[in-house]
Coordinates of C-alpha atoms and ligand atoms in Angstrom, one line a residue:
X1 CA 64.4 54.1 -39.2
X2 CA 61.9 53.4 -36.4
X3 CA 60.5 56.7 -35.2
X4 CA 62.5 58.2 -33.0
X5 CA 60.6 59.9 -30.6
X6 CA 58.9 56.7 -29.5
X7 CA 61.0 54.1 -29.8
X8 CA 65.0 54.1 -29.1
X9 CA 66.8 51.2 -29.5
X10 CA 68.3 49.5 -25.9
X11 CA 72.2 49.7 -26.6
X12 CA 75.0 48.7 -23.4
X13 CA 78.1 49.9 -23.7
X14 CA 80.4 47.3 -22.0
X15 CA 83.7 48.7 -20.6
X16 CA 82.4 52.2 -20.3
X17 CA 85.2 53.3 -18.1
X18 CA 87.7 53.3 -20.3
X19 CA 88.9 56.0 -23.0
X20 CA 86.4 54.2 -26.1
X21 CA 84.0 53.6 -23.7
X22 CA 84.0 57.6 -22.5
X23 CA 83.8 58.3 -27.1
X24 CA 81.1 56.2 -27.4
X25 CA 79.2 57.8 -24.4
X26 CA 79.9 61.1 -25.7
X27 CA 78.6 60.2 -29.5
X28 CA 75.8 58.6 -27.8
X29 CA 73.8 60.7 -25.1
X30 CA 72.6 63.1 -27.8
X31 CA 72.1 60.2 -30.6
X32 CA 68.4 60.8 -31.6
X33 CA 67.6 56.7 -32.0
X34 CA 69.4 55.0 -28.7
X35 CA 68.5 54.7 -25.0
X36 CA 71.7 53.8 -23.0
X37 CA 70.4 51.4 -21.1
X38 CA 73.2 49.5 -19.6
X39 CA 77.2 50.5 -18.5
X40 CA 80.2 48.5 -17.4
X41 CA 83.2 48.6 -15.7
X42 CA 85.8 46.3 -14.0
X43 CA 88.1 48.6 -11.6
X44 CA 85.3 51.3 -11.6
X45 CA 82.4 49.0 -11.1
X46 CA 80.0 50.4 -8.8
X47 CA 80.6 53.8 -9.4
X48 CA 78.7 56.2 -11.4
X49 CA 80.5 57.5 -14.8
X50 CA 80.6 61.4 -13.3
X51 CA 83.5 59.4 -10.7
X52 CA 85.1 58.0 -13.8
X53 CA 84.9 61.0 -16.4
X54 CA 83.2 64.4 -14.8
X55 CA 82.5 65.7 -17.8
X56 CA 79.0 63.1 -17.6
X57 CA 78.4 64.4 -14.4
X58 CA 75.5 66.7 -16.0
X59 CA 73.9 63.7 -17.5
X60 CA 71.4 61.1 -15.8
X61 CA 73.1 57.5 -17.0
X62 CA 73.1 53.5 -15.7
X63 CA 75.8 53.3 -12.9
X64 CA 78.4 51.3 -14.1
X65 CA 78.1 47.3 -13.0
X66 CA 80.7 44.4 -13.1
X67 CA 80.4 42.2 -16.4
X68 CA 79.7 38.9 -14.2
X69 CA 76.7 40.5 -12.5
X70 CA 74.9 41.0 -15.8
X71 CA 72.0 38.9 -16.9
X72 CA 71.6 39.5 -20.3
X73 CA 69.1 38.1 -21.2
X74 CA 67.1 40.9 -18.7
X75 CA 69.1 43.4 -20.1
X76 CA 67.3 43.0 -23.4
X77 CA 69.7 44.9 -25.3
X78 CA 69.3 45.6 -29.2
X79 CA 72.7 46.2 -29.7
X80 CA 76.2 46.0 -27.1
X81 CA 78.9 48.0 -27.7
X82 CA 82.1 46.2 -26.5
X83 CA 85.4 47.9 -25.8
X84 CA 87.0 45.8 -23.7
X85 CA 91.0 44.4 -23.8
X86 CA 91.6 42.1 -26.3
X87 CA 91.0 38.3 -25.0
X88 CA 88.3 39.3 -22.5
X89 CA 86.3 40.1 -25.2
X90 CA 86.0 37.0 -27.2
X91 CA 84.9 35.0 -23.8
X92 CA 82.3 38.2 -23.0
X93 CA 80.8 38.3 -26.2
X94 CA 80.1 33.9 -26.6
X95 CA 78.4 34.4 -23.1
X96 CA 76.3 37.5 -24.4
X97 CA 75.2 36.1 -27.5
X98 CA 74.6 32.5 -25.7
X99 CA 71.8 33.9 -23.2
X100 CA 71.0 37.0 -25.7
X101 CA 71.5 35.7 -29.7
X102 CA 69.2 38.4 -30.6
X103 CA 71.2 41.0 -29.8
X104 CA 73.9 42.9 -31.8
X105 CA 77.5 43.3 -31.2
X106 CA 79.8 45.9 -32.5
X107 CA 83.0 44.5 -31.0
X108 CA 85.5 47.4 -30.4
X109 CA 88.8 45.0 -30.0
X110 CA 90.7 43.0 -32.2
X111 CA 89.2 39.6 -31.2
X112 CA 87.2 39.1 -34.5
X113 CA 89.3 41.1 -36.8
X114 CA 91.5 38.3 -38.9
X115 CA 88.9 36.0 -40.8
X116 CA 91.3 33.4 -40.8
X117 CA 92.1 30.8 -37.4
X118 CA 95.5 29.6 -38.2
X119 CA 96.5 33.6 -38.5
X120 CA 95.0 34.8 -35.1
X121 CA 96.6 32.0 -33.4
X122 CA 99.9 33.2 -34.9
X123 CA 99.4 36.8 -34.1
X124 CA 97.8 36.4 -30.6
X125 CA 99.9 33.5 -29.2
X126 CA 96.7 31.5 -28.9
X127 CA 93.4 29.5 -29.9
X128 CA 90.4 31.6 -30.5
X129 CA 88.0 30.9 -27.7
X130 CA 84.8 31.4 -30.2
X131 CA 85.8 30.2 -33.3
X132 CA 82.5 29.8 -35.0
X133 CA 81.5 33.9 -33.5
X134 CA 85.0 34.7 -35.7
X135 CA 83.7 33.1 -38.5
X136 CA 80.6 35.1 -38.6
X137 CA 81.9 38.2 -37.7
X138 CA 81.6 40.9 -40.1
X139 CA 84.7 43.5 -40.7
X140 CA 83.4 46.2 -39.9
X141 CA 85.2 49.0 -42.7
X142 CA 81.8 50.9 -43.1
X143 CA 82.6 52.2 -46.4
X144 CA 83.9 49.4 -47.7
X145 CA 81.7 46.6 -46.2
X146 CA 78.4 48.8 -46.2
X147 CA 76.1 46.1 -47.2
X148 CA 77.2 43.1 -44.9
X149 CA 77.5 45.1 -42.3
X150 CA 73.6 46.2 -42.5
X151 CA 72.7 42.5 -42.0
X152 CA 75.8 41.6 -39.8
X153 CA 74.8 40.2 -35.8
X154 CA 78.5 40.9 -34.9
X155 CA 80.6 43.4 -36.3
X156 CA 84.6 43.6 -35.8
X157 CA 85.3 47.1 -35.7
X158 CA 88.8 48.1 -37.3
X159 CA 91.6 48.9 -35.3
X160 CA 92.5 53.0 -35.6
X161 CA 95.7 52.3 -37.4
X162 CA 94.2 50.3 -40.4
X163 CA 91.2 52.5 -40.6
X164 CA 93.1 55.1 -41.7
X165 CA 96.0 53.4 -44.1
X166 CA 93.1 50.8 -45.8
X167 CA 90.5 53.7 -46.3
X168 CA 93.3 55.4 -48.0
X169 CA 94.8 52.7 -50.0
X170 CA 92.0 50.2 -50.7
X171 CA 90.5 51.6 -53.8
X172 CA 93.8 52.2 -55.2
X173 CA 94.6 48.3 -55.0
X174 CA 91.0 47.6 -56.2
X175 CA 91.5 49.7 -59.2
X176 CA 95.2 47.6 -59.2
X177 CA 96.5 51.3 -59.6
X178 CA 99.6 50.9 -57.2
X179 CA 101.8 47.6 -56.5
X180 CA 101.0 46.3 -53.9
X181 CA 104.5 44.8 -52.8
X182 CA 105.8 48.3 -52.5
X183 CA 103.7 49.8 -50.0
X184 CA 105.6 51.8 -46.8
X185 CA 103.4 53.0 -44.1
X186 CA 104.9 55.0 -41.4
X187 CA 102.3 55.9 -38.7
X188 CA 101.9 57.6 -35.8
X189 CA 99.5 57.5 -32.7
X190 CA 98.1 59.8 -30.0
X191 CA 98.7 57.9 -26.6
X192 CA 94.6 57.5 -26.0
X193 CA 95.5 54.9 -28.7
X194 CA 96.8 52.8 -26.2
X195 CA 93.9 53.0 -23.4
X196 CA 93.2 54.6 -19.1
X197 CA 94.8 51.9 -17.8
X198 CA 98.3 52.8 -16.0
X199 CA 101.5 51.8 -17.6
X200 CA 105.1 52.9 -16.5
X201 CA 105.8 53.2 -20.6
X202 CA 103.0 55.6 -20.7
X203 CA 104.1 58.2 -18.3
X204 CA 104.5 61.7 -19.0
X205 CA 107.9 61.9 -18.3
X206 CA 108.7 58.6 -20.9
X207 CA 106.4 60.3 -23.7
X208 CA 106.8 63.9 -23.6
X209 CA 109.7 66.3 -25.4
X210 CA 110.3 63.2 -27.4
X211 CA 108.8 60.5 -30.3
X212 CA 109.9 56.8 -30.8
X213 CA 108.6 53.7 -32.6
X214 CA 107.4 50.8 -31.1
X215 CA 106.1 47.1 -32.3
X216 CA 108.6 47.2 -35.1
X217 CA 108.7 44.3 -36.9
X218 CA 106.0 42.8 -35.5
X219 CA 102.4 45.4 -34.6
X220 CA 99.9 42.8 -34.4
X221 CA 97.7 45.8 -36.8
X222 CA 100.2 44.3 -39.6
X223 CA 98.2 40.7 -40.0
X224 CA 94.6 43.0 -40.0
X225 CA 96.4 45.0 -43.0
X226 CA 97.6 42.4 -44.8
X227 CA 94.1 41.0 -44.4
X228 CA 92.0 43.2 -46.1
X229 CA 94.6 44.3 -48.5
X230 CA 95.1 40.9 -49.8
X231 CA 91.6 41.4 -50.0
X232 CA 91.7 44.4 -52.5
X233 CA 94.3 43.5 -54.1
X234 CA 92.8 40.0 -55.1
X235 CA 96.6 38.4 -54.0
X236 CA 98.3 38.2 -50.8
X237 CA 100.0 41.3 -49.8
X238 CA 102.4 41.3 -46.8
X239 CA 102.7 45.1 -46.0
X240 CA 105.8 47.0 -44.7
X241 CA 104.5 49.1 -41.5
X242 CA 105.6 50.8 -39.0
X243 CA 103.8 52.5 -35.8
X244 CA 105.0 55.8 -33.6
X245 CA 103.6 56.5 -30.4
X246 CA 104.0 61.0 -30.4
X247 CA 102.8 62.7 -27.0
X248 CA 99.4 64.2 -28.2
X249 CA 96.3 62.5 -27.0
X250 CA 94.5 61.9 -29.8
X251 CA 95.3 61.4 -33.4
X252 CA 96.6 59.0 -35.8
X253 CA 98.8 60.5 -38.8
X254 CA 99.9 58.1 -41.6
X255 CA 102.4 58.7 -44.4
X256 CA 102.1 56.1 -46.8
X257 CA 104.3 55.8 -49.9
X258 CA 103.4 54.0 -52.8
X259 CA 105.1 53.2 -56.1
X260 CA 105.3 50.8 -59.1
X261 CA 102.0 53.4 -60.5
X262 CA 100.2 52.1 -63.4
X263 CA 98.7 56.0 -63.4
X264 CA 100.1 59.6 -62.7
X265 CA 100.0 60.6 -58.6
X266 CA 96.5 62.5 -60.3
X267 CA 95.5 59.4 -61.3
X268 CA 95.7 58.1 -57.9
X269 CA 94.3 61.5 -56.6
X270 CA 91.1 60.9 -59.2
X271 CA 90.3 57.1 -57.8
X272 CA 90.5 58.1 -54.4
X273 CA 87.7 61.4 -55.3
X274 CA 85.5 59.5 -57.3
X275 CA 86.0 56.2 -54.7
X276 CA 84.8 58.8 -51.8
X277 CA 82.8 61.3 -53.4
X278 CA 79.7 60.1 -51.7
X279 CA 81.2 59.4 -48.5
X280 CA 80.1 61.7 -45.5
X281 CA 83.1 60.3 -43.5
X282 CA 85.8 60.8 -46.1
X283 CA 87.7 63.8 -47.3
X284 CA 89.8 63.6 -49.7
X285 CA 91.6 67.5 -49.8
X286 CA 92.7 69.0 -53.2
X287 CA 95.7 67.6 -54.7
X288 CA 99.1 68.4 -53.0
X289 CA 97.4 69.7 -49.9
X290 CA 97.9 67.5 -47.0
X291 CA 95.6 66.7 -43.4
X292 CA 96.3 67.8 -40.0
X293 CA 95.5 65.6 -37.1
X294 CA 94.5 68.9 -35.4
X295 CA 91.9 69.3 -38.4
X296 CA 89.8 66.2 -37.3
X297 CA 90.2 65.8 -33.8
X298 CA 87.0 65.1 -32.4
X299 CA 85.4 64.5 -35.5
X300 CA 84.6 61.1 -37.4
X301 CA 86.2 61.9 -40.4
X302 CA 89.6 61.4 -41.8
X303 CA 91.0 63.5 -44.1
X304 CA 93.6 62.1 -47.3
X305 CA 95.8 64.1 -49.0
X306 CA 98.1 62.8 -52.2
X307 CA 100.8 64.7 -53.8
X308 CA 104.0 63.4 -56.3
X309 CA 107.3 62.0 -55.2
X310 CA 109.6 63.9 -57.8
X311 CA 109.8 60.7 -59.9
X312 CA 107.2 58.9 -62.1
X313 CA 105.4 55.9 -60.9
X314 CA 105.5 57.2 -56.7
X315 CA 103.7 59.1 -54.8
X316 CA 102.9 59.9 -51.4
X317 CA 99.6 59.6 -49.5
X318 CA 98.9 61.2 -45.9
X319 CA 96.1 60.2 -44.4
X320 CA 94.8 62.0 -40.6
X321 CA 91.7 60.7 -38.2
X322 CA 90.9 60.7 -34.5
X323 CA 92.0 57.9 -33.4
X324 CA 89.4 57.5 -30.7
X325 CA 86.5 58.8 -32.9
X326 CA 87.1 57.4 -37.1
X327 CA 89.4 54.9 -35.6
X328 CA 87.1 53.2 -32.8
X329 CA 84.4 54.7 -31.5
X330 CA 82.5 57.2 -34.1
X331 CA 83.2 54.2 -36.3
X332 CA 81.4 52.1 -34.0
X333 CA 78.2 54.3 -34.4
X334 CA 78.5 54.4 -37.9
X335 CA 78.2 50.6 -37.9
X336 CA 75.3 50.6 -35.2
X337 CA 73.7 53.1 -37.4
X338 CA 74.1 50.8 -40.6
X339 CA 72.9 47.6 -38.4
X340 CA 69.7 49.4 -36.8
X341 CA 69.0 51.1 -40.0
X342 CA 69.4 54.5 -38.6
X343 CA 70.7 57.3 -41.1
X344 CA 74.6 56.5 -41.4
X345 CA 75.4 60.3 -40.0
X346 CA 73.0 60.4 -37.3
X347 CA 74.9 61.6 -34.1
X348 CA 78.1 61.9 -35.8
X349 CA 78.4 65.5 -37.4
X350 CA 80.3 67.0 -34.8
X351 CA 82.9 69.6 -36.7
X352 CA 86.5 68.7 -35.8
X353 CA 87.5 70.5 -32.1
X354 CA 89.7 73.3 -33.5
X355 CA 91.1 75.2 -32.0
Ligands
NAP1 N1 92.1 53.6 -27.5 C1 91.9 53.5 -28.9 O1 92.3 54.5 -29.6 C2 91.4 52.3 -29.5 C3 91.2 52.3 -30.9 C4 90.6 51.2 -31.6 C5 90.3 50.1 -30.8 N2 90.6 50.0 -29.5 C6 90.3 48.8 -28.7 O2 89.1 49.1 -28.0 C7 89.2 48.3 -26.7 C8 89.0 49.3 -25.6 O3 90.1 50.2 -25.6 P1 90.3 51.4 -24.6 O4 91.4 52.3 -25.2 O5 88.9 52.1 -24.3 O6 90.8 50.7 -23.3 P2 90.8 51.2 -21.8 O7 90.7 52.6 -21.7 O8 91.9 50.4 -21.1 O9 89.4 50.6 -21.2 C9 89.1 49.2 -21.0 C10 87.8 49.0 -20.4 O10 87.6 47.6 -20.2 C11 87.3 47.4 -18.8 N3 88.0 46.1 -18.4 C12 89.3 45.9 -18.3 N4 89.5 44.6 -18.0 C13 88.3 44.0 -17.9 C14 87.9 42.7 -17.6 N5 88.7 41.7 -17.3 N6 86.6 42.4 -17.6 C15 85.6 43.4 -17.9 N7 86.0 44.6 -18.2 C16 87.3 44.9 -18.2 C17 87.9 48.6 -18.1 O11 87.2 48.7 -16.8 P3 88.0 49.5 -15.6 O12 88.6 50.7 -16.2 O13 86.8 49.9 -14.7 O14 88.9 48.5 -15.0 C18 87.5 49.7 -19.1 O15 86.2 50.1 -19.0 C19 90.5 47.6 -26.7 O16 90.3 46.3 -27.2 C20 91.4 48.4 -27.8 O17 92.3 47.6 -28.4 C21 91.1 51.1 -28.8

């Protein structure tokens, strides 16, 4: 870790106006190692984050600029954080790393999620527009890829949905302690999950005093899960999976049923505490007892609780983080952290926000 006091690495933080953006500003203005040295904003450009979010207004930050007017090659960035809307992202991030190679991405989107060409054409209804950046990209699970994500240039963050079902469920497939054809994930979001910007869907009188699915069928986080399960399970894995959108702001709740055990629902619950038992991030509760979204909110941790489905050979898993803090941005710093070789927890103790 380079001593702190004198030298803080440069990072941006590109689409700082919106609701990640906000997370990682909040994770970051009191992270010992970083200067923020650069903002941005499409809508809000030209304004001053205290316009966007008062709650910065006590802080002294960059006023936020327009993408286009950056030269970033002056902005001398060590690392860019980049939570901007899918698409965007891909173009932004070939023009930074074209004028800038040396600088580090941890890309907040699902642009450089799926490994594989032929699946994110499917899945996204078009060509990749950086092809050879998606090849190098780095996935950026930070318990599970901990040591290519040290020595990663660009990391593809996780979307919040996967972060919590794979952290959950990949040592279980890994130890090929479940089947993994029998897999049922029934989720359930916060509406921060779905960004600031306005949309009639997201009013409060369409969400609140009610609960519905949405993307059934078809959640584009299904080809990121069948990814890196596949992955740990060492065969392909198409998952069943199904998201809910419930009027809270942040969370993301997943119960997750598994069956065709090759152990006891305590085996299960042993793998997953010996997996994690190191982990600073991840808590896996005493057998039988089950998370609370309200019991990480804020936090960057997410909480896993296991308990028997009356029968042999199921179980049940729930799994609870923040879906703005484990499932975007908190993981985001936990990357950075890993890629700048900074302490893996620095700037990301925070207790959950409860009550
Ligand atoms: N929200 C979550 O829980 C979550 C979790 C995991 C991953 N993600 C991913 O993280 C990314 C950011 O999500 P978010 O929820 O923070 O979204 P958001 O609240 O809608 O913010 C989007 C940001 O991008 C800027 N922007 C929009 N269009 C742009 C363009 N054409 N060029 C340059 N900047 C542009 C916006 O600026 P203005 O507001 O000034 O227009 C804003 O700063 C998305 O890819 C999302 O899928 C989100």
């Amino acid at each position: 870790m380079p001593n702190a006091a004198k030298i803080r690495a440069r990072v941006g933080v590109l689409g700082a106006s919106g609701y990640t953006g906000a997370e990682l500003l909040r994770l970051l203005i009191h992270h010992q190692g970083v200067e923020i040295a650069l903002l941005t904003a499409e809508r809000r450009a030209g304004q001053h984050m205290s316009q966007v979010f008062p709650q910065f207004s006590p802080y002294s930050l960059p006023k936020l600029l327009a993408i286009d007017s950056v030269d970033w090659k002056k902005a001398a960035l060590d690392l860019a954080f980049c939570a901007l809307p899918h698409a965007t992202t891909q173009r932004v991030i070939k023009a930074l790393l074209a004028s800038a190679p040396g600088t580090k991405v941890v890309d907040l989107s699902a642009d450089f999620r799926l490994a594989d060409p032929a699946a994110y054409a499917r899945w996204y209804g078009h060509e990749h527009h950086a092809p050879e950046l998606q090849k190098e990209a780095v996935y950026g699970l930070s318990e599970i890829y901990r040591s290519s994500i040290k020595s990663a240039r660009l990391v593809a963050n996780p979307g919040c949905y996967t972060t919590c079902a794979e952290l959950a469920l990949i040592p279980l497939l890994r130890a090929k302690a479940i089947d993994p054809d029998e897999i049922v994930i029934d989720a359930k979001s916060g509406m921060t999950g779905a960004g600031r910007a306005a949309k009639e869907e997201m009013l409060f009188s369409e969400v609140s005093e009610g609960f519905h699915a949405y993307g059934v069928g078809r959640h584009r986080h299904m080809a990121e899960l069948d990814q890196e399960f596949s992955r740990a399970a060492g065969r392909m894995v198409i998952v069943s999976f199904t998201p809910h959108l419930v009027p809270m702001n942040r969370g993301i709740f997943s119960t997750i049923y598994v069956r065709g055990l090759n152990t006891s629902a305590e085996g299960l619950h042993t793998i997953l505490c010996k997996s994690y038992a190191a982990e600073p991030f991840v808590h896996v509760l005493p057998f039988g007892e089950m998370p609370h979204t309200r019991h990480v909110r804020g936090s960057n941790m997410i909480f896993i609780g296991l308990a028997n489905d009356r029968v042999e050979a199921r179980a049940i898993i729930c799994a609870a983080l923040d879906n703005l803090t484990k499932g975007a941005s908190g993981q985001a710093v936990q990357n950075m952290n890993l890629m700048l070789g900074f302490p893996e927890t620095l700037g990301l103790e925070q207790v959950a926000l409860f009550p």
